Short mmCIF file of C-alpha atoms in Angstrom, two decimals:
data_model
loop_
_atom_site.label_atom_id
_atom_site.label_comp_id
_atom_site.label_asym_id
_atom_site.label_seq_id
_atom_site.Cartn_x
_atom_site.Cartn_y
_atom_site.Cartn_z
CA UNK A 1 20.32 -148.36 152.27
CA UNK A 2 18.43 -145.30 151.83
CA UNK A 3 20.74 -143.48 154.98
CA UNK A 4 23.78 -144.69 153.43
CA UNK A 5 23.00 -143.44 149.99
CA UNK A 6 22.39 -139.87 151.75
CA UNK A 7 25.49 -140.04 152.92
CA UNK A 8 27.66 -140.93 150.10
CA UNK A 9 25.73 -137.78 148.48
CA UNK A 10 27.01 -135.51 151.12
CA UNK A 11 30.11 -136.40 151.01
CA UNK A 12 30.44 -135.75 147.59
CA UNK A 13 28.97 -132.66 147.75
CA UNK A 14 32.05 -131.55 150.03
CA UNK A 15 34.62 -132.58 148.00
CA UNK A 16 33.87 -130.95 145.31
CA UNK A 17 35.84 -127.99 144.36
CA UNK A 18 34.07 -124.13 143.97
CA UNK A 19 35.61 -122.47 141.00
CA UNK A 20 36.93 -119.25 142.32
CA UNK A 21 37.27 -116.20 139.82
CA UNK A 22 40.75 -114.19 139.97
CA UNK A 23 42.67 -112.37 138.25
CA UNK A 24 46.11 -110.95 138.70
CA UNK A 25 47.35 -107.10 139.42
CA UNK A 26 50.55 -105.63 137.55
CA UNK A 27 51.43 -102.21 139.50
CA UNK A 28 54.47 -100.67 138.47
CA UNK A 29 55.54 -96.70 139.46
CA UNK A 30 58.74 -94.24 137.70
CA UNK A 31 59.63 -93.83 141.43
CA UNK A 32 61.48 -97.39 143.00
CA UNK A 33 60.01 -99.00 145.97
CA UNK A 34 57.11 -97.43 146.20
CA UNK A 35 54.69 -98.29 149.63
CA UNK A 36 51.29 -100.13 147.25
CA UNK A 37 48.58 -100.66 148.86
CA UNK A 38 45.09 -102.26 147.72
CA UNK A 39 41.69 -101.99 149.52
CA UNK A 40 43.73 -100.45 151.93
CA UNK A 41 45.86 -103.72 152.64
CA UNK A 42 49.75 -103.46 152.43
CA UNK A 43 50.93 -104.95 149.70
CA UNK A 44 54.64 -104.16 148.67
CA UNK A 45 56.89 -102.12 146.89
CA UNK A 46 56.74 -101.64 143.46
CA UNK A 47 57.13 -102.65 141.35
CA UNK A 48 54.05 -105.07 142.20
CA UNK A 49 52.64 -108.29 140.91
CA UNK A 50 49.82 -109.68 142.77
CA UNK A 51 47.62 -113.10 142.06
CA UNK A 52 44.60 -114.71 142.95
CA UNK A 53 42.87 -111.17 143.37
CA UNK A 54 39.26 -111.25 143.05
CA UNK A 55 37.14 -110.66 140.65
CA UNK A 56 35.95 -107.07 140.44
CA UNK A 57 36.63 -103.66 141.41
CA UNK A 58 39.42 -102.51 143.86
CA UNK A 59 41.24 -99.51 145.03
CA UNK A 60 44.63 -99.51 144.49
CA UNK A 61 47.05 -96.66 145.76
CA UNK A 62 51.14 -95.61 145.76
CA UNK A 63 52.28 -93.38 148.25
CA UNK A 64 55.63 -92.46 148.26
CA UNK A 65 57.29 -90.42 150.84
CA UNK A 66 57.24 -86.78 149.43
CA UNK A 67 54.61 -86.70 147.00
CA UNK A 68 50.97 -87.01 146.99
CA UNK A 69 49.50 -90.39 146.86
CA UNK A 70 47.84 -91.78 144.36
CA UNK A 71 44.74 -93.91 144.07
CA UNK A 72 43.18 -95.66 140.93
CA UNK A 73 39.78 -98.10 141.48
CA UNK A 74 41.16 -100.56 138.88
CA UNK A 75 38.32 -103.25 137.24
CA UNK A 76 40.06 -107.23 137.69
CA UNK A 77 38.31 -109.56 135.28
CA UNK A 78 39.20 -113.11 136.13
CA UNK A 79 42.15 -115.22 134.50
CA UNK A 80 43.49 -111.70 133.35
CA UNK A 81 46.25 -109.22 133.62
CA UNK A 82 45.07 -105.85 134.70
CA UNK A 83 48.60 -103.54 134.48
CA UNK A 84 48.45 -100.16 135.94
CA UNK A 85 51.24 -97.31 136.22
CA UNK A 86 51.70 -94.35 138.68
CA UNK A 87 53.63 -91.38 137.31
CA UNK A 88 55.32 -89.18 139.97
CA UNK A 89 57.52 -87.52 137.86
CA UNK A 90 55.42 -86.09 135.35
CA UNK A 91 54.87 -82.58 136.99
CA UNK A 92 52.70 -81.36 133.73
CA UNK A 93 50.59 -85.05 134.09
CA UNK A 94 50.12 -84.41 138.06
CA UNK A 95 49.98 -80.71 138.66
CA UNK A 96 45.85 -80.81 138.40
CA UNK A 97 45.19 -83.45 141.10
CA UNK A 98 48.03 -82.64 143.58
CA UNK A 99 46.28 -79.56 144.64
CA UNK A 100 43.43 -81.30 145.89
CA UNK A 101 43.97 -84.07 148.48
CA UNK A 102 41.53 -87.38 147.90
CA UNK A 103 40.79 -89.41 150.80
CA UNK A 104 41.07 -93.26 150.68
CA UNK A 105 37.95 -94.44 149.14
CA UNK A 106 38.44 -91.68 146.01
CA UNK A 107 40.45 -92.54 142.49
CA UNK A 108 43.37 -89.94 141.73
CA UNK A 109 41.07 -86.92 139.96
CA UNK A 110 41.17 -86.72 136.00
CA UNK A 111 40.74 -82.93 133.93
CA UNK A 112 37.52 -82.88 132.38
CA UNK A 113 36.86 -80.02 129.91
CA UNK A 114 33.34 -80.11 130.86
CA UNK A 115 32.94 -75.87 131.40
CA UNK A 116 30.61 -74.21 132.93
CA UNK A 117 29.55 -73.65 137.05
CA UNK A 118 26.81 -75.00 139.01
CA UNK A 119 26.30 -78.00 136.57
CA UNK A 120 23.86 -81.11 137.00
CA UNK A 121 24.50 -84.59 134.60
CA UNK A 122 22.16 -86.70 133.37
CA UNK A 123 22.80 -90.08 131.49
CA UNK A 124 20.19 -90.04 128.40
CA UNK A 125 18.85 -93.56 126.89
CA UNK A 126 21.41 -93.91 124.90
CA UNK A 127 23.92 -93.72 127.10
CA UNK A 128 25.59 -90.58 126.80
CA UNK A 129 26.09 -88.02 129.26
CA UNK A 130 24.12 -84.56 128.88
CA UNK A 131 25.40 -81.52 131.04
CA UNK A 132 23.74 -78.31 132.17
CA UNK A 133 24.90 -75.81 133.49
CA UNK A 134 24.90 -72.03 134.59
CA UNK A 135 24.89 -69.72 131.12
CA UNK A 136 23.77 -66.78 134.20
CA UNK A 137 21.96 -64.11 131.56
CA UNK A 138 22.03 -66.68 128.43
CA UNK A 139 20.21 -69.31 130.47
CA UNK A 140 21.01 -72.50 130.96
CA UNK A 141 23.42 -74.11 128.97
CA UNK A 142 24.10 -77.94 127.66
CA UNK A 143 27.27 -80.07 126.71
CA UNK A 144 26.78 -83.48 125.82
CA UNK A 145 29.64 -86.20 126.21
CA UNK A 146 30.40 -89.84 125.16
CA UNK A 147 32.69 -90.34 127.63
CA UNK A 148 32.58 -87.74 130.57
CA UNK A 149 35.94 -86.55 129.65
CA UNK A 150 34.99 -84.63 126.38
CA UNK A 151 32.45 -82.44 125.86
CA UNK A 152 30.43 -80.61 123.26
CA UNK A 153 29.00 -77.56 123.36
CA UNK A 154 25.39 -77.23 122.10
CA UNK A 155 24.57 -74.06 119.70
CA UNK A 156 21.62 -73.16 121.58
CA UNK A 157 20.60 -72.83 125.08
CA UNK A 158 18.43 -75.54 126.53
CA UNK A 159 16.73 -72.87 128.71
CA UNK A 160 16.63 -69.36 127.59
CA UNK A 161 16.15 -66.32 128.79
CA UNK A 162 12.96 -63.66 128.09
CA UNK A 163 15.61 -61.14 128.40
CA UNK A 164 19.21 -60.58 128.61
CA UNK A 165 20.21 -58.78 131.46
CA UNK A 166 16.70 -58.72 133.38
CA UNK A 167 17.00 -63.12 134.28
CA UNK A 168 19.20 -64.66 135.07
CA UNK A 169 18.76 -68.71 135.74
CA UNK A 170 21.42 -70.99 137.37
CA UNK A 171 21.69 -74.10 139.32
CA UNK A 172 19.70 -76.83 137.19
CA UNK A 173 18.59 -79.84 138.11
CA UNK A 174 17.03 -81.93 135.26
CA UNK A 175 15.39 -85.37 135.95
CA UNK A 176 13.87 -88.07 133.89
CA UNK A 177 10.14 -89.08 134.10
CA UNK A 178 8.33 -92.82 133.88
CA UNK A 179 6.83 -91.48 130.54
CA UNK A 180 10.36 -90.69 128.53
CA UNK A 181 10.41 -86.75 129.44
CA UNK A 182 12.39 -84.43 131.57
CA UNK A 183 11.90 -81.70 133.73
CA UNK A 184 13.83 -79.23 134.67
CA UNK A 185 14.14 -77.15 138.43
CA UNK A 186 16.21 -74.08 138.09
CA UNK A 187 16.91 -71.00 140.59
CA UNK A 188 16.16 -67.84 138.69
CA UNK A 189 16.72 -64.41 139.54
CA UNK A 190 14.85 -61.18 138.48
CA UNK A 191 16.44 -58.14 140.38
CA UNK A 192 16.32 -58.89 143.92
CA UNK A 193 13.59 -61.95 143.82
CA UNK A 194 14.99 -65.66 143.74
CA UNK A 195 12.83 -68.53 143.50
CA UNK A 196 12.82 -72.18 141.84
CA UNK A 197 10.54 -72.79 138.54
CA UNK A 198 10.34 -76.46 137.15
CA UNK A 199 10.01 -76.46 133.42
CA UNK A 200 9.33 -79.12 131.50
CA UNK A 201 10.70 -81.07 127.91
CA UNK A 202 10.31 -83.71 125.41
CA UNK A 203 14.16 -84.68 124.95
CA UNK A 204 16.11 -83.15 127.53
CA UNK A 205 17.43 -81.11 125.37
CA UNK A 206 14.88 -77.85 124.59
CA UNK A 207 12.91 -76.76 127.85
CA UNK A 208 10.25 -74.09 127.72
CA UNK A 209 7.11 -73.91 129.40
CA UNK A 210 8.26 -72.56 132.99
CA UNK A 211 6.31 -72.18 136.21
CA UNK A 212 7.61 -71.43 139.72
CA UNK A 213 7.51 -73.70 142.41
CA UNK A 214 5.51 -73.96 145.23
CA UNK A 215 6.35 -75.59 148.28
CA UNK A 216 3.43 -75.90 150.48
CA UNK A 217 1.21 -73.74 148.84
CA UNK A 218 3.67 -71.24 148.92
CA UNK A 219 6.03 -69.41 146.66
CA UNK A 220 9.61 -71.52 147.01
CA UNK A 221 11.74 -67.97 147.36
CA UNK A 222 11.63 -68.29 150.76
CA UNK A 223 11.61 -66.42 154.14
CA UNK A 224 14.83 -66.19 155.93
CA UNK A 225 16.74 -67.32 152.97
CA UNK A 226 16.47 -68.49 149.32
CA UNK A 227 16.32 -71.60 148.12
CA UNK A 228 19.65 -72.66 145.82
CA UNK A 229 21.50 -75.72 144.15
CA UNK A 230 18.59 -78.16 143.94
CA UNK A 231 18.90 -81.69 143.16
CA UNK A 232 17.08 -84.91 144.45
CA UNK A 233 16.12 -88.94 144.33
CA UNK A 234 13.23 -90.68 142.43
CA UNK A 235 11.95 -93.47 144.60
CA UNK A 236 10.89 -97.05 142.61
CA UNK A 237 7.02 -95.61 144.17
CA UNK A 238 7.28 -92.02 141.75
CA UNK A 239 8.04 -90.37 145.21
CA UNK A 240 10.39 -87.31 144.61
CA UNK A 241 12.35 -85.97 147.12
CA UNK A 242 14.45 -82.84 146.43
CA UNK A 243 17.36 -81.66 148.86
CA UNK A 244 18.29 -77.46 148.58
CA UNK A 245 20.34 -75.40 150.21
CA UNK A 246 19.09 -72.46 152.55
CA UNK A 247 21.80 -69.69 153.21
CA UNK A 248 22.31 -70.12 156.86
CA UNK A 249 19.97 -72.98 157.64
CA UNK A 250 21.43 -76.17 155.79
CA UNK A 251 20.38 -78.19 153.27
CA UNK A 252 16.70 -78.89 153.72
CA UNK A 253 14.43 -81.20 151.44
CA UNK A 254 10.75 -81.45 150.56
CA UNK A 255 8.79 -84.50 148.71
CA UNK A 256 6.54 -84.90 145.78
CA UNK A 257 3.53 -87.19 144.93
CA UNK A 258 2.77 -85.78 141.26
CA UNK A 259 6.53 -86.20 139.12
CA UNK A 260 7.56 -82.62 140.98
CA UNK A 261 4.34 -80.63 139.76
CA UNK A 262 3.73 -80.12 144.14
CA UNK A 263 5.79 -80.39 146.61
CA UNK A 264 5.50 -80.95 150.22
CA UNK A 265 8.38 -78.90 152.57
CA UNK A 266 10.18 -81.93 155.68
CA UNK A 267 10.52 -80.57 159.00
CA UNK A 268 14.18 -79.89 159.60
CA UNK A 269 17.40 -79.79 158.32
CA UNK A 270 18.99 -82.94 156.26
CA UNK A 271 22.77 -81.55 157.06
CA UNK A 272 23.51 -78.05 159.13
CA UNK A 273 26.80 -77.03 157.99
CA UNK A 274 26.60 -78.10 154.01
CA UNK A 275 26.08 -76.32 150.60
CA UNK A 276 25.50 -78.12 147.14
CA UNK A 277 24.33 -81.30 148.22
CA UNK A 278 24.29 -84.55 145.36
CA UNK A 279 22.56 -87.94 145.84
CA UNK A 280 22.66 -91.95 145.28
CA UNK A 281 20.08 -94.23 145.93
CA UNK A 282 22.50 -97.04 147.22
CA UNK A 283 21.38 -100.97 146.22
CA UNK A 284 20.00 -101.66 149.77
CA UNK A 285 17.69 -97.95 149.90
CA UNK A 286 19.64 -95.83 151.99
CA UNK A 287 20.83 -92.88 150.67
CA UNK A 288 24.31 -91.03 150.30
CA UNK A 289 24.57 -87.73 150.06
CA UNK A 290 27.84 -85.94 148.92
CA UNK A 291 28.28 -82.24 149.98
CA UNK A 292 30.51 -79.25 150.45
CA UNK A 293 30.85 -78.75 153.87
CA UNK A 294 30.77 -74.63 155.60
CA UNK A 295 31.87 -74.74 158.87
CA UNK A 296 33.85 -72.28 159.82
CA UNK A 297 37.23 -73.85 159.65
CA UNK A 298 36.35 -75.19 156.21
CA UNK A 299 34.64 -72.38 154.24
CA UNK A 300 34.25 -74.63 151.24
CA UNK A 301 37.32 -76.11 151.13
CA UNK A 302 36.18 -80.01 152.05
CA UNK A 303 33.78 -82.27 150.71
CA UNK A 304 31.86 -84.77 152.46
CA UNK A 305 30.14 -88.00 152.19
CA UNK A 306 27.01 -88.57 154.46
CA UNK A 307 24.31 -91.93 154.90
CA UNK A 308 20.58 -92.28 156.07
CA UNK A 309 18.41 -94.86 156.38
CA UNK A 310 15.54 -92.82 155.74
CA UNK A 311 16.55 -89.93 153.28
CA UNK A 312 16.21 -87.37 156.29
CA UNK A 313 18.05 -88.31 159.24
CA UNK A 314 22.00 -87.90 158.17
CA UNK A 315 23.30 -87.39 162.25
CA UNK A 316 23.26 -91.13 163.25
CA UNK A 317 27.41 -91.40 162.01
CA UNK A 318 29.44 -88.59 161.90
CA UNK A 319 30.23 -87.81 157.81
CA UNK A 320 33.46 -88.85 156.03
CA UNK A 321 35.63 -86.26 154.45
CA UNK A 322 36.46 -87.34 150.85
CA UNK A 323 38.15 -84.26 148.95
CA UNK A 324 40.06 -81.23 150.41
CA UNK A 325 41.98 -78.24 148.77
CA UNK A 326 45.80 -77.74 148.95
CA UNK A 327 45.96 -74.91 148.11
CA UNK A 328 44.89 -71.71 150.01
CA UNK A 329 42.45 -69.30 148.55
CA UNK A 330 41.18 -72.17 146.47
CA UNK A 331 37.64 -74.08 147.02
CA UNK A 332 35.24 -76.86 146.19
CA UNK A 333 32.14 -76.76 144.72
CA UNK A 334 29.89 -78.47 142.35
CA UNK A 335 30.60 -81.65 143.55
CA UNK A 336 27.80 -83.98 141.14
CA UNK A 337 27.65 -87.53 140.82
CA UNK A 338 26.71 -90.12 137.96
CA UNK A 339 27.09 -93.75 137.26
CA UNK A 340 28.10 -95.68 134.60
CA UNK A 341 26.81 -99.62 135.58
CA UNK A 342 28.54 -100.32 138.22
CA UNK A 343 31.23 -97.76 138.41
CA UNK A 344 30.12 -94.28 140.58
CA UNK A 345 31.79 -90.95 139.26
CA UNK A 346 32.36 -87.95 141.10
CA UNK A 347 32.55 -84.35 139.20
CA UNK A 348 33.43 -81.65 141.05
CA UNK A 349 34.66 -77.99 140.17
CA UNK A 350 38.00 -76.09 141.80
CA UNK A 351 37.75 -72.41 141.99
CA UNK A 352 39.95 -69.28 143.13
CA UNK A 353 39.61 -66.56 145.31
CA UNK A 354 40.83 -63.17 144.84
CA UNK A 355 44.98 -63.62 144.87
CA UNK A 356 44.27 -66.86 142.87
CA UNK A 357 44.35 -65.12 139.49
CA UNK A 358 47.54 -66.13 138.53
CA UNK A 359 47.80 -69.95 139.09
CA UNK A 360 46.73 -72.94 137.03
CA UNK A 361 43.42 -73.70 138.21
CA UNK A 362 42.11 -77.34 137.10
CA UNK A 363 38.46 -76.30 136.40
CA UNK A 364 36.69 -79.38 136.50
CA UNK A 365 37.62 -82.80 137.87
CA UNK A 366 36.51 -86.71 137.96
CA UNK A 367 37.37 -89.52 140.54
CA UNK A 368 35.92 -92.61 140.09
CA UNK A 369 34.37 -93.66 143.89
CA UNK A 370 34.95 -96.84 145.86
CA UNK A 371 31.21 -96.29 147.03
CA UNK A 372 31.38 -99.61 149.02
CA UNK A 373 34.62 -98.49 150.71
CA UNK A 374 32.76 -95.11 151.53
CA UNK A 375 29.75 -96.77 153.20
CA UNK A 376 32.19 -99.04 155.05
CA UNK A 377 33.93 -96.27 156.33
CA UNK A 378 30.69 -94.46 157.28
CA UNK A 379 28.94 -97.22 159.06
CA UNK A 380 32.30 -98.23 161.24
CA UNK A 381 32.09 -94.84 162.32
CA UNK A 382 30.02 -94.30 165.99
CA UNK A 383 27.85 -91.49 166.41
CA UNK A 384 29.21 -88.08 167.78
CA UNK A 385 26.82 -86.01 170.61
CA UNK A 386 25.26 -83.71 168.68
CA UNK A 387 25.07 -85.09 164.54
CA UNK A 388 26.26 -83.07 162.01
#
């Protein structure tokens, strides 16, 4: 009796239905029969109505024969409509992103008026978005934002100068400690000298206090080249590591034990051929690393997305290219990312060389990031002779 009862439980416990969560996709376009495509699956032409999608986030993109594609990472909430419209014929709407091409995993860039170069964001505890960036001989500047489109200029700088004219400080890199306050590492230059200094504050908003920083005992400006656009991780230990550039070398990294008071120089070179490096800790501890890339037949004009399982060793998989100029005589740079619960952001800055003067240049841009698409596309990938 005691068999048979086991099995009249078992096979009720198959028969019963598991609630799926879906929700439905409206994609319509001002260009007929457009090519649609989500999570890079075929899906019609518009206009499009799609059911019994999934609950969650997915990357939806039009691509119509002679005119950039477009990509949006669209939020589906189950039993809901989620609508969303492509505009190809709205030159003034689309002029910004067509001149940089996005690559599959990246949403179709948005103007931000967030100004300023060489910028690093911070989310504060209550959830807005702090900015700061390069003032050069005023210091280093702040802009605060509620949502990452808009942004406010603060009176003051957050990090002066003693000096106008004699300092200059650039390429911040501000970072929140266990006990509620900041610090700041910054690249400062007094005539011919560069070196980092970490500074410390209360509220991430007024920094004073600065000291240079030592890597290994020694002073960070370096011997074949100076160290420039730091940034870095915090580990769930208090382990900070920081990645920088060296001119020639690379981006490079060294690790701290004290919340960045000390830090400890890593044999080698994180990525050979890259320049303003940004970070994410990803869910399962490996980390992503978003750069612009210098080879030669680049010079700036690409961005790249990178994984390790370690934080040091980015050569097992060859990197993914995420962003590249249209336009010649026009670059990439400041590429900076920040998250907002589960949806990643990617900032990035378009600039113009000499020649350049005289066209509409975007400034600064924002693509949401399929970040599970990216590492998909990065670990399919097998390693090339060689690495990076």
């Amino acid at each position: 009796m005691k068999i048979l009862l086991l099995m009249v439980t078992s096979f009720f416990f198959i028969m019963v239905p598991v609630a799926a969560e879906y929700g439905s996709i409206e994609i319509t376009t001002d260009i007929p029969k457009v090519p649609v495509y989500i999570d890079d699956v075929y899906t019609g032409l518009s206009p499009v109505h799609v059911d019994s999608v999934q609950e969650g986030y997915h990357l939806v993109q039009a691509s119509p024969e002679g005119f950039f594609s477009q990509t949006e990472n669209i939020s589906v909430k189950a039993g809901e409509l989620t609508s969303i419209s492509f505009s190809f014929l709205n030159s003034e709407e689309k002029q910004i992103p067509a001149m940089v091409r996005i690559g599959e995993c990246v949403g179709t860039p948005e103007p931000s008026d967030l100004d300023g170069t060489a910028f690093d964001l911070l989310r504060m505890p209550d959830r807005t978005l702090m900015a700061y960036y390069s003032g050069w001989e005023e210091g280093i500047m702040c802009m605060h934002s509620s949502d990452g489109i808009s942004w406010e200029q603060m009176n003051e700088p957050c990090l002066g100068v003693p000096s106008k004219g004699t300092v200059f400080r650039t390429e911040p890199w501000v970072y929140a400690l266990p006990d509620g306050s900041y610090r700041m590492v910054f690249r400062q230059t007094a005539g011919s000298r560069h070196a980092l200094y970490s500074v410390p504050s209360q509220d991430g908003r007024t920094f004073s206090g600065e000291e240079e920083i030592f890597i290994d005992g020694e002073m960070s400006e370096g011997t074949s080249g100076s160290p420039s656009v730091p940034t870095g991780i915090i580990y769930d230990n208090g382990t900070i590591r920081m990645y920088y550039s060296i001119p020639g070398e690379g981006i490079k990294s060294a690790i701290s034990d004290d919340m960045g008071l000390s830090w400890k120089k890593e044999d080698g070179v994180r990525i050979r051929y890259g320049t303003d490096p940004t970070m994410i800790l990803l869910p399962d501890k490996r980390t992503g690393i978003f750069y612009v890339d210098t080879t030669p037949k680049s010079k700036g004009q690409r961005i790249f997305f990178s994984l390790s399982d370690d934080g040091l060793d980015f050569s097992r998989v060859p990197p993914i290219q995420i962003l590249e100029t249209m336009e010649p005589g026009v670059w990439l740079m400041d590429p900076e990312i920040i998250t907002d619960d589960d949806v990643v952001y990617l900032y990035f800055s378009v600039m113009g060389m000499e020649g350049m003067q005289h066209h509409l240049l975007p400034g600064t841009l924002r693509s949401i990031i399929n970040l599970p698409c990216l590492v998909r596309q990065v670990s399919e990938k097998k390693s090339g002779p060689g690495g990076i």
